[in-house]
Amino acid sequence: NAGVTQTPKFQVLKTGQSMTLQCAQDMNHNSMYWYRQDPGMGLRLIYYSASEGTTDKGEVPNGYNVSRLNKREFSLRLESAAPSQTSVYFCASRPRDYANTGELFFGEGSRLTVL
Amino acid sequence: AQSVTQLGSHVSVSEGALVLLRCNYSSSVPPYLFWYVQYPNQGLQLLLKYTTGATLVKGINGFEAEFKKSETSFHLTKPSAHMSDAAEYFCAVIYTGGFKTIFGAGTRLFVKA
């Protein structure tokens, strides 16, 4: 099983450039998430989609937009990249369960550097 | 704000020694609690989780954690460290009614030969 697939794995951008990180899951999960990981700060939630057709802001949404294209795919877009967005980005998904107690399944990450 | 705190950004133990990684949450209502592990250049994977029931939870690779409501804690332990345990460990919570998993800052575990 592929699980959660992120592309690209590495990207270097110049300040002001735009790009989209792609994420797809093949586990028929309802919820999908985008996190960023920075040293000493753990993972911080950028945006999430509780189900197809809905998206919500997380803890650090400024400078980002998302699209839940269908049940499988959830993309993250940087419209005008800034050096502060240099980070490792993780996409995750979670199956539907009534009490929302389920674990997250992570992709392998996308390492973004903004010069 | 609801949060989760991991005490110690780095922990170093000798191979064969006890591993203890600390986690405390900030809520009077117990959340759902998780420990995830991240190996270098990989995503996170679940070690174990507590939702309801028995307060001592066993996970993969010999790890276990105990939920203590009176201490608002969910510390991770392993009786005997192995070199392959070297990784970063994250405590995480889902507060009641929430869709969001909140992560601690992480603890990097070093295992010395």
Coordinates of C-alpha atoms in Angstrom, one line a residue:
Chain A
N1 CA 0.0 0.0 0.0
A2 CA 1.2 3.5 -0.9
G3 CA -0.5 5.1 2.1
V4 CA 0.0 8.9 2.0
T5 CA 2.1 10.2 -0.9
Q6 CA 3.6 13.7 -1.0
T7 CA 5.2 15.5 -3.9
P8 CA 7.7 17.0 -4.3
K9 CA 10.1 15.7 -1.7
F10 CA 12.5 18.6 -2.0
Q11 CA 12.0 22.1 -3.4
V12 CA 14.0 25.3 -3.4
L13 CA 12.2 28.5 -4.1
K14 CA 13.2 32.2 -4.3
T15 CA 11.3 34.7 -2.2
G16 CA 8.0 35.6 -3.9
Q17 CA 7.7 32.5 -6.0
S18 CA 4.7 30.3 -5.7
M19 CA 4.3 26.6 -5.6
T20 CA 1.9 23.8 -4.7
L21 CA 2.6 20.8 -2.5
Q22 CA 0.5 17.8 -3.5
C23 CA -0.8 15.1 -1.2
A24 CA -2.8 11.9 -2.0
Q25 CA -4.0 9.1 0.2
D26 CA -5.3 5.7 -1.0
M27 CA -6.8 4.5 2.3
N28 CA -10.3 6.1 1.8
H29 CA -9.7 8.3 4.8
N30 CA -12.1 11.2 5.5
S31 CA -9.9 13.8 7.2
M32 CA -6.7 15.2 5.8
Y33 CA -4.1 17.6 7.4
W34 CA -1.1 19.7 6.5
Y35 CA 1.5 20.3 9.2
R36 CA 4.8 22.1 9.2
Q37 CA 7.8 20.9 11.3
D38 CA 10.4 23.3 12.6
P39 CA 13.2 22.5 15.1
G40 CA 12.1 22.7 18.7
M41 CA 8.5 23.5 17.8
G42 CA 7.1 20.1 17.0
L43 CA 4.4 19.9 14.3
R44 CA 2.1 22.8 13.9
L45 CA -1.2 22.5 12.0
I46 CA -1.6 24.7 9.0
Y47 CA -4.9 23.6 7.5
Y48 CA -7.1 20.6 7.7
S49 CA -10.1 19.1 5.9
A50 CA -12.5 17.2 8.1
S51 CA -14.2 15.7 5.1
E52 CA -14.5 16.2 1.4
G53 CA -15.7 19.7 0.6
T54 CA -14.6 21.3 3.8
T55 CA -11.4 23.0 4.9
D56 CA -10.5 24.9 8.1
K57 CA -7.6 26.9 9.4
G58 CA -5.2 25.5 11.9
E59 CA -2.7 27.1 14.1
V60 CA -0.5 28.8 11.4
P61 CA -2.5 29.4 8.2
N62 CA -1.1 32.7 7.2
G63 CA 0.6 32.6 3.8
Y64 CA -1.0 29.3 2.8
N65 CA -4.1 28.1 0.9
V66 CA -5.5 24.6 0.5
S67 CA -7.7 22.7 -1.8
R68 CA -9.5 19.5 -1.1
L69 CA -9.7 18.4 -4.7
N70 CA -11.6 15.1 -3.9
K71 CA -11.6 12.5 -1.1
R72 CA -8.0 11.4 -2.0
E73 CA -6.2 14.7 -2.6
F74 CA -5.4 17.7 -0.5
S75 CA -3.0 20.3 -1.8
L76 CA -1.2 23.1 -0.1
R77 CA -0.3 26.3 -2.0
L78 CA 2.2 29.0 -1.2
E79 CA 1.2 32.0 -3.2
S80 CA 4.3 34.2 -2.4
A81 CA 6.9 32.2 -0.6
A82 CA 8.9 33.8 2.2
P83 CA 12.1 32.6 4.0
S84 CA 9.9 32.1 7.1
Q85 CA 8.2 29.3 5.2
T86 CA 11.4 27.3 5.0
S87 CA 10.3 24.1 6.7
V88 CA 9.5 20.4 6.4
Y89 CA 5.8 19.9 5.4
F90 CA 3.9 16.8 6.3
C91 CA 0.5 15.7 5.0
A92 CA -1.5 13.3 7.1
S93 CA -4.8 11.6 6.9
R94 CA -7.2 10.0 9.4
P95 CA -10.0 7.5 8.9
R96 CA -13.6 8.4 9.9
D97 CA -14.5 7.3 13.4
Y98 CA -17.3 8.6 15.4
A99 CA -15.3 9.8 18.4
N100 CA -12.4 11.2 16.3
T101 CA -9.9 9.1 18.3
G102 CA -8.0 7.8 15.3
E103 CA -4.3 8.0 14.7
L104 CA -2.8 10.0 11.9
F105 CA -1.1 8.4 9.0
F106 CA 1.8 10.6 7.6
G107 CA 3.5 11.0 4.3
E108 CA 7.3 11.2 4.2
G109 CA 7.4 14.9 4.1
S110 CA 8.4 17.7 1.7
R111 CA 11.5 19.7 2.5
L112 CA 11.1 23.3 1.3
T113 CA 13.8 26.0 1.3
V114 CA 13.0 29.6 0.5
L115 CA 16.0 31.7 -0.4
Chain B
A1 CA -4.8 27.5 25.2
Q2 CA -4.9 23.7 25.1
S3 CA -1.4 22.4 24.8
V4 CA 0.9 19.5 25.4
T5 CA 4.3 19.7 27.0
Q6 CA 7.3 17.4 26.6
L7 CA 9.9 17.9 29.2
G8 CA 13.4 17.7 27.7
S9 CA 14.2 18.3 24.1
H10 CA 17.0 15.8 24.2
V11 CA 17.4 12.6 26.3
S12 CA 20.5 10.4 26.2
V13 CA 20.6 6.9 27.7
S14 CA 23.0 4.0 27.5
E15 CA 22.0 0.8 25.6
G16 CA 20.1 -1.4 28.0
A17 CA 19.1 1.4 30.3
L18 CA 15.5 2.6 31.1
V19 CA 14.0 5.0 28.7
L20 CA 11.6 7.6 30.2
L21 CA 10.1 10.4 28.1
R22 CA 7.8 12.8 29.8
C23 CA 4.5 14.3 28.5
N24 CA 1.9 16.5 30.3
Y25 CA -1.3 17.8 28.9
S26 CA -3.3 20.9 29.9
S27 CA -6.9 20.1 30.4
S28 CA -9.2 19.2 33.2
V29 CA -11.0 16.9 30.8
P30 CA -8.7 14.0 29.8
P31 CA -8.0 14.1 26.1
Y32 CA -7.1 11.2 23.8
L33 CA -3.3 10.7 24.0
F34 CA -0.8 9.5 21.5
W35 CA 2.9 8.9 21.2
Y36 CA 4.4 9.0 17.7
V37 CA 8.0 8.2 16.6
Q38 CA 9.9 9.8 13.8
Y39 CA 13.1 8.2 12.4
P40 CA 15.5 10.4 10.3
N41 CA 14.0 11.7 7.1
Q42 CA 10.7 9.9 7.6
G43 CA 7.2 10.8 8.5
L44 CA 5.8 10.1 12.0
Q45 CA 4.3 6.7 12.9
L46 CA 2.1 5.7 15.8
L47 CA 3.8 4.0 18.8
L48 CA 0.7 3.8 21.0
K49 CA -2.5 5.6 22.0
Y50 CA -4.8 5.9 25.0
T51 CA -8.5 6.7 24.4
T52 CA -10.4 4.9 27.2
G53 CA -10.1 1.9 29.4
A54 CA -6.9 0.5 30.9
T55 CA -4.5 3.3 31.8
L56 CA -1.3 1.3 31.0
V57 CA -1.0 1.1 27.2
K58 CA 1.4 -1.1 25.4
G59 CA 2.8 -0.2 22.0
I60 CA 5.2 -1.4 19.4
N61 CA 8.9 -2.1 19.9
G62 CA 8.5 -2.7 23.7
F63 CA 7.3 0.8 24.6
E64 CA 4.5 1.5 27.0
A65 CA 2.8 4.6 28.5
E66 CA 0.7 5.2 31.5
F67 CA -2.1 7.7 31.7
K68 CA -2.3 9.4 35.1
K69 CA -5.3 11.7 35.4
S70 CA -4.2 13.1 38.7
E71 CA -0.9 14.2 37.2
T72 CA -2.2 15.1 33.7
S73 CA 0.6 13.0 32.4
F74 CA 1.2 10.3 29.8
H75 CA 4.9 9.4 30.1
L76 CA 6.5 6.9 27.7
T77 CA 8.8 4.2 29.0
K78 CA 10.9 1.3 27.7
P79 CA 12.7 -1.0 30.2
S80 CA 15.8 -1.5 28.1
A81 CA 16.9 0.9 25.3
H82 CA 18.2 -0.4 22.0
M83 CA 20.3 1.4 19.5
S84 CA 17.4 1.2 17.0
D85 CA 15.3 3.3 19.4
A86 CA 17.3 6.4 18.6
A87 CA 14.7 8.8 17.0
E88 CA 12.5 11.7 17.8
Y89 CA 9.4 11.1 19.9
F90 CA 6.3 13.2 19.9
C91 CA 3.5 13.3 22.4
A92 CA 0.1 14.3 20.9
V93 CA -3.4 14.9 22.1
I94 CA -6.9 15.2 20.7
Y95 CA -9.1 17.2 23.0
T96 CA -12.7 16.1 23.4
G97 CA -14.8 17.0 20.4
G98 CA -11.9 18.2 18.3
F99 CA -10.7 17.3 14.8
K100 CA -7.2 18.5 15.5
T101 CA -4.2 16.6 16.8
I102 CA -1.9 18.9 18.9
F103 CA 1.7 17.9 19.1
G104 CA 4.4 18.5 21.7
A105 CA 7.7 20.0 20.7
G106 CA 9.3 16.5 20.6
T107 CA 12.1 14.8 22.4
R108 CA 15.1 13.4 20.6
L109 CA 16.4 10.2 22.1
F110 CA 20.0 9.3 21.8
V111 CA 21.2 5.8 22.7
K112 CA 24.9 5.3 23.6
A113 CA 26.7 2.0 23.0

